[in-house]
Short mmCIF file of C-alpha atoms in Angstrom, two decimals:
data_model
loop_
_atom_site.label_atom_id
_atom_site.label_comp_id
_atom_site.label_asym_id
_atom_site.label_seq_id
_atom_site.Cartn_x
_atom_site.Cartn_y
_atom_site.Cartn_z
CA ALA A 96 33.14 -78.77 74.47
CA LEU A 97 30.58 -80.64 72.04
CA HIS A 98 33.58 -82.95 70.77
CA LEU A 99 34.64 -83.71 74.50
CA PHE A 100 30.88 -84.92 75.29
CA ARG A 101 30.64 -87.03 71.89
CA THR A 102 34.21 -88.75 73.30
CA VAL A 103 32.28 -89.49 76.29
CA GLU A 104 29.45 -91.15 74.71
CA PHE A 105 31.72 -92.97 72.19
CA ASP A 106 33.88 -94.08 75.31
CA ALA A 107 30.65 -95.51 77.01
CA LEU A 108 29.58 -97.30 73.82
CA LEU A 109 33.06 -98.85 73.39
CA ARG A 110 33.04 -99.99 77.12
CA GLU A 111 29.79 -101.78 75.99
CA GLY A 112 31.70 -104.01 73.30
CA ILE A 113 30.00 -101.75 70.62
CA LEU A 114 33.55 -101.40 68.69
CA TYR A 115 31.91 -99.20 65.89
CA PRO A 116 29.32 -97.27 67.37
CA ARG A 117 26.48 -95.65 64.88
CA TRP A 118 23.98 -94.53 67.21
CA ALA A 119 24.40 -92.33 70.51
CA PRO A 120 21.69 -93.52 72.94
CA ASP A 121 22.29 -90.60 75.47
CA LEU A 122 22.20 -87.78 72.74
CA ALA A 123 19.03 -85.93 72.07
CA MET A 124 18.21 -85.75 75.67
CA GLY A 125 18.20 -89.60 75.61
CA TYR A 126 16.08 -90.45 72.73
CA GLY A 127 19.23 -91.13 70.86
CA TYR A 128 20.76 -89.83 67.93
CA PRO A 129 22.65 -91.56 64.61
CA ILE A 130 25.53 -89.31 64.68
CA PHE A 131 28.29 -91.64 64.64
CA ASN A 132 26.65 -92.99 61.34
CA TYR A 133 27.28 -89.66 59.35
CA TYR A 134 30.31 -87.93 61.43
CA ALA A 135 33.67 -89.55 60.71
CA PRO A 136 34.86 -91.17 64.05
CA LEU A 137 38.63 -91.27 64.07
CA PHE A 138 39.23 -88.45 66.23
CA TYR A 139 37.24 -90.06 69.20
CA TYR A 140 39.15 -93.39 68.87
CA VAL A 141 42.64 -91.15 68.99
CA ALA A 142 41.23 -89.66 72.40
CA GLU A 143 40.27 -93.19 73.59
CA ILE A 144 43.93 -94.60 73.50
CA PRO A 145 44.89 -92.09 76.73
CA ARG A 146 41.73 -93.49 78.27
CA LEU A 147 42.66 -97.11 77.85
CA PHE A 148 45.76 -96.28 80.34
CA GLY A 149 43.40 -94.72 82.71
CA ALA A 150 43.46 -91.23 81.91
CA SER A 151 40.41 -88.93 82.51
CA PHE A 152 38.34 -87.18 80.02
CA ASP A 153 40.16 -84.17 80.53
CA LEU A 154 43.61 -85.40 80.32
CA ALA A 155 43.13 -87.85 77.29
CA PHE A 156 41.40 -85.20 75.09
CA LYS A 157 44.21 -82.52 75.70
CA LEU A 158 46.93 -85.16 74.95
CA ALA A 159 44.92 -85.91 71.39
CA ILE A 160 45.34 -82.30 70.82
CA PHE A 161 48.64 -81.91 71.97
CA GLY A 162 49.74 -84.99 69.95
CA THR A 163 48.06 -83.52 66.89
CA PHE A 164 49.96 -80.15 67.46
CA GLY A 165 53.41 -82.39 67.14
CA LEU A 166 51.94 -84.18 64.44
CA TYR A 167 51.89 -80.74 62.50
CA GLY A 168 55.21 -80.22 62.63
CA LEU A 169 56.67 -83.54 62.16
CA ALA A 170 54.55 -84.71 59.34
CA THR A 171 55.53 -81.59 57.41
CA TYR A 172 58.96 -82.12 58.03
CA TRP A 173 58.66 -85.83 56.48
CA TRP A 174 57.10 -84.58 53.85
CA ILE A 175 59.50 -81.69 52.95
CA LYS A 176 63.00 -83.24 53.39
CA PRO A 177 63.37 -85.59 50.82
CA ILE A 178 62.33 -82.74 48.43
CA LEU A 179 64.35 -79.71 49.91
CA GLY A 180 66.77 -80.78 52.57
CA SER A 181 66.53 -80.68 56.16
CA ALA A 182 66.69 -77.17 57.10
CA ALA A 183 63.79 -76.12 54.71
CA ALA A 184 62.04 -78.91 56.01
CA THR A 185 62.27 -77.73 59.66
CA VAL A 186 61.26 -74.31 58.59
CA SER A 187 58.22 -75.81 56.84
CA GLY A 188 57.20 -77.43 59.74
CA ILE A 189 57.37 -74.40 62.00
CA ALA A 190 55.64 -72.56 59.33
CA TYR A 191 52.51 -74.83 59.36
CA LEU A 192 52.30 -75.00 63.11
CA TYR A 193 52.00 -71.29 63.44
CA VAL A 194 49.40 -70.47 60.81
CA PRO A 195 47.01 -68.19 62.61
CA PHE A 196 44.13 -70.48 61.81
CA ARG A 197 45.69 -73.26 63.78
CA PHE A 198 44.89 -71.01 66.91
CA HIS A 199 41.74 -70.20 65.76
CA GLU A 200 40.58 -73.75 65.34
CA VAL A 201 42.49 -75.00 68.84
CA TYR A 202 41.32 -72.03 71.18
CA MET A 203 38.07 -70.64 69.43
CA GLN A 204 36.07 -73.19 66.90
CA GLY A 205 37.30 -76.29 68.43
CA ASP A 206 36.62 -78.82 65.65
CA TYR A 207 39.27 -81.07 66.82
CA PRO A 208 38.49 -83.72 64.05
CA GLN A 209 39.21 -81.15 61.57
CA PHE A 210 42.27 -80.26 63.51
CA LEU A 211 43.50 -83.63 63.34
CA ALA A 212 42.61 -83.87 59.40
CA LEU A 213 44.96 -80.91 58.87
CA GLY A 214 47.56 -82.67 60.71
CA LEU A 215 47.09 -85.85 58.86
CA ALA A 216 47.22 -83.82 55.41
CA PRO A 217 50.96 -83.20 54.96
CA LEU A 218 51.75 -86.82 56.27
CA ALA A 219 49.41 -87.84 53.10
CA LEU A 220 51.61 -85.31 50.93
CA GLY A 221 54.83 -87.09 51.76
CA ALA A 222 53.35 -90.35 51.26
CA VAL A 223 51.87 -89.28 47.70
CA HIS A 224 55.41 -87.76 46.79
CA ARG A 225 57.20 -90.85 47.67
CA LEU A 226 54.61 -93.32 45.77
CA THR A 227 54.70 -90.97 42.67
CA LEU A 228 58.25 -90.47 42.11
CA ALA A 229 59.62 -93.84 43.51
CA ASP A 230 61.79 -95.54 40.50
CA ARG A 231 60.49 -98.59 41.56
CA PHE A 232 57.22 -99.93 42.90
CA SER A 233 56.92 -100.39 46.51
CA TYR A 234 54.35 -102.25 48.69
CA GLY A 235 55.43 -100.43 51.57
CA ARG A 236 54.75 -97.01 50.10
CA PHE A 237 51.52 -97.94 48.57
CA LEU A 238 50.22 -99.10 51.42
CA PHE A 239 51.07 -96.23 53.36
CA ALA A 240 49.79 -93.78 50.78
CA VAL A 241 46.54 -96.05 51.08
CA GLY A 242 46.77 -95.60 55.08
CA CYS A 243 47.17 -91.81 55.09
CA VAL A 244 44.26 -91.14 52.46
CA SER A 245 41.88 -93.69 54.41
CA SER A 246 42.74 -91.86 57.79
CA ILE A 247 41.59 -88.59 56.17
CA VAL A 248 38.34 -89.87 55.18
CA VAL A 249 37.43 -91.25 58.40
CA VAL A 250 38.49 -88.14 60.21
CA HIS A 251 36.66 -85.44 59.00
CA ASN A 252 33.92 -85.27 56.24
CA ILE A 253 34.25 -81.84 55.02
CA SER A 254 38.08 -81.61 55.11
CA THR A 255 37.87 -85.02 52.77
CA LEU A 256 36.01 -82.85 50.37
CA TRP A 257 39.16 -80.75 50.13
CA ILE A 258 42.29 -82.66 50.85
CA VAL A 259 41.56 -85.44 48.47
CA PRO A 260 41.36 -83.41 45.44
CA MET A 261 44.19 -81.52 46.41
CA LEU A 262 46.35 -84.82 46.93
CA ALA A 263 45.14 -85.94 43.43
CA VAL A 264 45.97 -82.73 41.67
CA TYR A 265 49.49 -82.82 43.62
CA SER A 266 50.47 -86.22 42.54
CA LEU A 267 49.22 -85.12 38.63
CA ALA A 268 51.65 -82.14 38.92
CA LEU A 269 54.68 -84.36 39.96
CA ILE A 270 54.16 -86.91 37.44
CA VAL A 271 53.92 -84.26 34.78
CA GLY A 272 56.88 -82.37 36.22
CA ARG A 273 58.88 -85.50 36.21
CA ALA A 274 58.04 -86.35 32.61
CA LEU A 275 59.07 -82.75 31.52
CA GLY A 276 62.29 -82.87 33.63
CA HIS A 277 63.59 -86.22 32.50
CA GLY A 278 62.36 -85.41 28.83
CA GLU A 279 59.87 -88.14 28.79
CA LYS A 280 56.31 -88.23 27.13
CA VAL A 281 53.74 -86.85 29.66
CA ALA A 282 51.36 -89.48 28.28
CA GLY A 283 54.05 -92.33 28.28
CA SER A 284 54.26 -95.62 30.04
CA ALA A 285 56.30 -94.51 32.57
CA SER A 286 53.92 -91.62 33.72
CA PHE A 287 51.03 -93.99 33.24
CA ARG A 288 52.44 -96.59 35.66
CA ARG A 289 53.00 -93.66 38.52
CA LEU A 290 49.13 -92.26 37.57
CA LEU A 291 48.01 -95.77 37.82
CA ALA A 292 49.93 -96.45 41.18
CA VAL A 293 48.31 -93.54 42.76
CA ALA A 294 44.73 -93.91 41.07
CA VAL A 295 44.88 -97.50 42.76
CA ALA A 296 45.81 -96.37 46.03
CA GLY A 297 42.94 -93.74 45.93
CA LEU A 298 40.30 -96.45 44.88
CA LEU A 299 41.68 -98.83 47.41
CA ALA A 300 41.56 -96.03 50.26
CA LEU A 301 37.85 -95.31 49.28
CA GLY A 302 37.08 -99.08 49.19
CA LEU A 303 38.75 -99.59 52.78
CA THR A 304 36.50 -96.71 54.34
CA ALA A 305 33.50 -97.50 52.68
CA PHE A 306 32.20 -98.92 55.82
CA PHE A 307 31.90 -95.40 56.56
CA TRP A 308 30.91 -93.17 53.87
CA LEU A 309 29.00 -95.56 52.05
CA PRO A 310 26.15 -95.67 54.83
CA ALA A 311 26.56 -92.09 55.12
CA LEU A 312 25.56 -91.29 51.59
CA ALA A 313 23.09 -93.85 51.30
CA GLU A 314 21.27 -92.90 54.42
CA GLN A 315 21.31 -89.17 53.92
CA ASN A 316 17.83 -88.87 52.86
CA LEU A 317 16.79 -90.53 56.40
CA VAL A 318 17.85 -87.44 58.21
CA GLN A 319 17.49 -83.43 58.02
CA LEU A 320 21.09 -82.74 56.30
CA TYR A 321 19.03 -79.97 54.62
CA ARG A 322 19.21 -77.87 57.59
CA LEU A 323 23.11 -77.52 56.41
CA ARG A 324 21.90 -75.91 53.20
CA THR A 325 19.58 -73.25 54.91
CA ALA A 326 20.44 -69.46 55.25
CA ASP A 327 22.12 -69.88 58.37
CA PHE A 328 24.72 -71.91 56.68
CA ASP A 329 24.67 -70.60 53.26
CA VAL A 330 28.36 -69.99 52.44
CA ARG A 331 27.42 -66.42 50.85
CA ASN A 332 27.02 -65.19 54.44
CA ALA A 333 30.40 -66.30 55.44
CA PHE A 334 32.70 -65.00 52.79
CA LEU A 335 35.95 -63.30 53.97
CA THR A 336 37.64 -60.21 52.60
CA VAL A 337 41.04 -59.30 50.90
CA SER A 338 41.39 -57.04 54.25
CA THR A 339 40.62 -59.74 56.50
CA LEU A 340 42.83 -62.45 54.87
CA LEU A 341 45.93 -59.72 54.98
CA ALA A 342 45.14 -58.35 58.49
CA PRO A 343 47.87 -58.06 60.73
CA PRO A 344 48.38 -60.15 64.14
CA THR A 345 46.03 -58.57 66.77
CA VAL A 346 46.32 -59.30 70.37
CA VAL A 347 42.83 -60.73 71.57
CA ASP A 348 40.24 -58.74 73.15
CA GLN A 349 40.01 -60.34 76.75
CA THR A 350 36.58 -58.49 77.36
CA ALA A 351 35.01 -59.49 74.10
CA ALA A 352 32.12 -62.34 74.28
CA ASN A 353 32.98 -63.23 70.99
CA PRO A 354 36.34 -61.77 70.05
CA PRO A 355 37.47 -61.79 66.01
CA PRO A 356 38.40 -64.91 64.75
CA PHE A 357 41.99 -65.35 63.28
CA PHE A 358 41.02 -65.70 59.68
CA HIS A 359 44.25 -64.44 58.51
CA LEU A 360 46.72 -65.98 56.19
CA GLY A 361 49.58 -64.55 58.58
CA TRP A 362 52.04 -61.51 57.59
CA GLY A 363 55.09 -63.78 58.56
CA GLN A 364 53.86 -66.65 56.33
CA LEU A 365 53.07 -64.26 53.78
CA LEU A 366 56.41 -62.02 53.85
CA VAL A 367 58.37 -65.38 53.66
CA ALA A 368 56.30 -66.91 50.53
CA ALA A 369 56.63 -63.77 48.77
CA LEU A 370 60.44 -64.08 49.09
CA THR A 371 60.50 -67.22 46.74
CA VAL A 372 60.05 -64.65 43.62
CA PRO A 373 62.75 -62.70 43.75
CA LEU A 374 64.97 -65.69 44.87
CA SER A 375 63.80 -67.90 42.10
CA VAL A 376 64.72 -64.84 39.67
CA LEU A 377 68.27 -64.75 41.56
CA SER A 378 68.69 -68.24 41.26
CA LEU A 379 67.93 -68.34 37.66
CA LYS A 380 70.16 -65.56 36.65
CA LEU A 381 72.95 -67.52 38.83
CA ARG A 382 72.30 -70.80 37.30
CA GLY A 383 70.75 -70.54 34.30
CA LEU A 384 67.59 -71.60 32.47
CA SER A 385 68.88 -75.20 32.10
CA THR A 386 68.07 -75.04 36.03
CA LEU A 387 64.51 -75.47 34.83
CA ARG A 388 64.88 -78.92 33.78
CA ARG A 389 67.28 -80.07 36.28
CA GLU A 390 65.60 -79.11 39.02
CA TRP A 391 61.99 -79.84 38.14
CA ASN A 392 60.96 -81.09 41.66
CA VAL A 393 61.73 -77.63 42.84
CA MET A 394 59.84 -75.95 40.15
CA THR A 395 56.95 -78.25 40.41
CA HIS A 396 56.56 -77.74 44.00
CA LEU A 397 56.90 -73.85 43.60
CA GLY A 398 54.01 -73.68 40.91
CA PHE A 399 51.70 -75.93 42.77
CA SER A 400 52.48 -74.01 46.20
CA TRP A 401 51.45 -70.51 44.50
CA CYS A 402 48.57 -72.22 42.70
CA LEU A 403 47.25 -73.71 45.61
CA LEU A 404 47.71 -70.46 47.85
CA LEU A 405 46.03 -68.37 45.30
CA ALA A 406 43.03 -70.62 44.62
CA SER A 407 42.37 -71.58 48.31
CA ALA A 408 42.41 -67.66 49.30
CA ALA A 409 40.11 -67.04 46.24
CA MET A 410 37.79 -69.65 47.36
CA THR A 411 37.16 -67.66 50.55
CA LEU A 412 36.18 -64.53 49.02
CA PRO A 413 32.55 -63.71 47.25
CA VAL A 414 34.48 -63.89 43.63
CA SER A 415 34.08 -67.82 44.12
CA THR A 416 30.53 -67.82 44.72
CA PRO A 417 29.47 -69.57 41.17
CA VAL A 418 32.05 -72.34 42.40
CA TRP A 419 30.17 -72.86 45.52
CA LEU A 420 27.03 -72.86 44.03
CA HIS A 421 27.57 -75.24 41.06
CA LEU A 422 29.43 -77.85 42.58
CA PRO A 423 28.36 -80.68 44.05
CA PHE A 424 28.43 -81.19 47.88
CA LEU A 425 30.62 -77.95 48.65
CA ALA A 426 27.39 -76.69 50.23
CA TYR A 427 28.31 -78.91 53.15
CA THR A 428 31.51 -76.82 53.86
CA GLU A 429 29.36 -74.53 55.49
CA TYR A 430 32.21 -71.88 55.85
CA PRO A 431 34.64 -70.82 52.99
CA TRP A 432 37.16 -69.91 55.62
CA ARG A 433 37.57 -73.64 56.04
CA LEU A 434 39.86 -73.07 52.77
CA LEU A 435 42.27 -71.50 54.99
CA GLN A 436 43.42 -75.02 55.63
CA LEU A 437 44.99 -75.56 52.22
CA SER A 438 46.50 -71.92 52.64
CA GLY A 439 48.46 -73.11 55.25
CA MET A 440 50.02 -76.06 53.42
CA ALA A 441 50.82 -73.70 50.66
CA THR A 442 52.54 -71.04 52.67
CA ALA A 443 54.51 -73.96 54.89
CA LEU A 444 55.47 -75.26 51.48
CA LEU A 445 56.46 -71.77 50.14
CA ALA A 446 58.40 -71.25 53.23
CA ALA A 447 60.56 -74.35 52.78
CA LEU A 448 61.54 -73.05 49.00
CA THR A 449 62.36 -69.80 50.21
CA VAL A 450 65.05 -71.32 52.69
CA HIS A 451 66.18 -73.62 50.00
CA LEU A 452 66.57 -71.04 47.56
CA GLY A 453 68.09 -68.73 49.72
CA LEU A 454 70.87 -71.10 50.91
CA ARG A 455 71.49 -72.12 47.39
CA VAL A 456 72.23 -68.14 46.33
CA LEU A 457 74.48 -67.98 49.39
CA ARG A 458 76.23 -70.99 48.85
CA ARG A 459 76.89 -69.75 45.11
CA ALA A 460 78.10 -66.45 46.62
CA GLY A 461 80.39 -68.18 48.87
CA SER A 462 78.82 -67.36 52.01
CA SER A 463 79.86 -68.87 55.49
CA ASP A 464 77.91 -71.54 57.44
CA LEU A 465 77.11 -68.84 59.77
CA VAL A 466 75.44 -66.63 57.08
CA ARG A 467 73.30 -69.58 56.20
CA THR A 468 72.48 -70.40 59.59
CA SER A 469 71.24 -66.96 60.18
CA LEU A 470 68.91 -67.16 57.45
CA VAL A 471 66.95 -70.06 58.79
CA GLY A 472 67.16 -68.51 62.02
CA LEU A 473 65.79 -65.26 60.92
CA THR A 474 63.01 -67.06 58.66
CA LEU A 475 61.84 -68.86 61.82
CA LEU A 476 61.68 -65.50 63.68
CA VAL A 477 59.68 -64.01 61.13
CA LEU A 478 57.24 -66.92 61.06
CA VAL A 479 56.79 -67.38 64.74
CA GLY A 480 57.16 -63.80 65.79
CA PRO A 481 53.76 -62.36 64.49
CA SER A 482 51.69 -65.67 65.83
CA LEU A 483 52.89 -65.15 69.33
CA VAL A 484 49.87 -63.15 70.11
CA TYR A 485 47.29 -65.68 69.39
CA LEU A 486 48.75 -68.15 72.08
CA TYR A 487 47.71 -66.66 75.03
CA PRO A 488 44.43 -68.00 76.16
CA ARG A 489 41.58 -65.57 76.15
CA ALA A 490 40.14 -67.39 79.34
CA PRO A 491 40.93 -70.18 81.90
CA PHE A 492 41.04 -73.73 80.57
CA LEU A 493 37.88 -75.27 82.09
CA THR A 494 37.74 -78.59 83.88
CA PHE A 495 35.09 -80.88 83.60
CA GLY A 496 36.29 -83.52 85.85
CA GLU A 497 35.49 -87.36 85.43
CA LEU A 498 32.29 -87.55 83.23
CA THR A 499 29.71 -90.26 82.31
CA ALA A 500 26.95 -90.79 79.94
CA ALA A 501 24.50 -88.83 82.17
CA ASP A 502 26.68 -85.67 81.49
CA VAL A 503 26.03 -85.87 78.00
CA THR A 504 22.59 -85.29 78.55
CA GLY A 505 23.07 -82.64 81.24
CA PHE A 506 25.38 -80.90 78.63
CA GLU A 507 22.29 -80.71 76.30
CA THR A 508 19.97 -79.64 79.18
CA SER A 509 21.85 -76.66 80.25
CA GLY A 510 22.30 -75.18 76.76
CA GLY A 511 24.84 -77.09 75.07
CA ALA A 512 23.89 -78.11 71.34
CA LEU A 513 21.04 -80.61 71.02
CA GLY A 514 22.86 -83.64 69.67
CA THR A 515 26.18 -82.18 69.78
CA THR A 516 25.29 -80.95 66.39
CA SER A 517 24.87 -77.23 65.19
CA ALA A 518 21.47 -77.63 63.21
CA GLY A 519 20.31 -80.73 64.46
CA GLU A 520 21.04 -82.22 60.78
CA TYR A 521 20.94 -85.61 61.85
CA PHE A 522 17.45 -85.84 63.31
CA PRO A 523 15.10 -88.22 61.36
CA VAL A 524 13.32 -86.43 58.93
CA ASP A 525 9.96 -86.86 60.24
CA ARG A 526 10.75 -85.51 63.74
CA LYS A 527 11.41 -81.86 65.00
CA SER A 528 14.70 -81.25 66.75
CA THR A 529 13.20 -78.84 69.03
#
């Protein structure tokens, strides 16, 4: 419930006329805590919208979460449709929505800013795709891409560390793929203009969000961020295993105080993703190797999605230890399993590719509309079915009623996280958190 109580504090400050709070005076037992100076605030603004229309904190919070669920499907559909068509885009949206990690997030971990960041990610991917491959520069596409990247930066710090580099790699893959597909020089003027548009959009997004990240970085020496690099949060203590990633869906043990988390790639997602391999081979046999150049966009996304899936899964395993120890800022990720957010995007894209390639093979074989529709329906069944076991809540939903700023301190005194953070990392360096 800690994000709910942060929202209560955020609401109280907004109603006092502080439109961009940095200091939370009611946190840390009423001594105050600079949490909004260091923690991205966008989710709390989103949760505040229903409050403006009179919703209780309970309802406002649930509406924000429910709206984010809708964003998962719609944003992914919007990203995939111009690449692979509406049928594949529909399947990809469902695939992304039903990733097992999704239900770990919403039912167990409760990191709702991260939850929103993962809903915004496919929107940013779609914006980057449209900006990168447009034949003519469009200020509308450019500004929308800037807005998508900016929103991710100000919604969740840790997700930004992974999503923004992924967007950069994605745009580079699109530029290289298009150049090769059109017989252009990769280092030619057309590719340079596309790369420049993406780079400028990224730099503008960083500039527009500097009001948040610049003070947070410049003043990190004033608080106890070192707590996030102690043994309790050492990534080496939180690696997954291959058996966990490939584990079957399991009904939640309703009697367990701490049931096993849903750190699985998903059997449905993996099965549908694996079908891209034989379908790609079959499609090439039917249409010839010349397909590689003509359909460079499909091939580029196929390569990108598999690289993203394998790389993100590998980063959750002990084999990636050297990367975690030597790249700056990665230690603040705390838990390697956060990389499952990228795996979910990869399997959603692979699910779309499976449908696209499957429909192409069936059309080539002269199959009827009913057969092709059945393929889409069967794919959806495989994606959704295994994840249904995660949908049943393990305990009744809590009702908090109408909350006030005083309840924020009450939450801390009754055993809630002091300062609503797990390690007291935003306490001043010359103060103890206990």
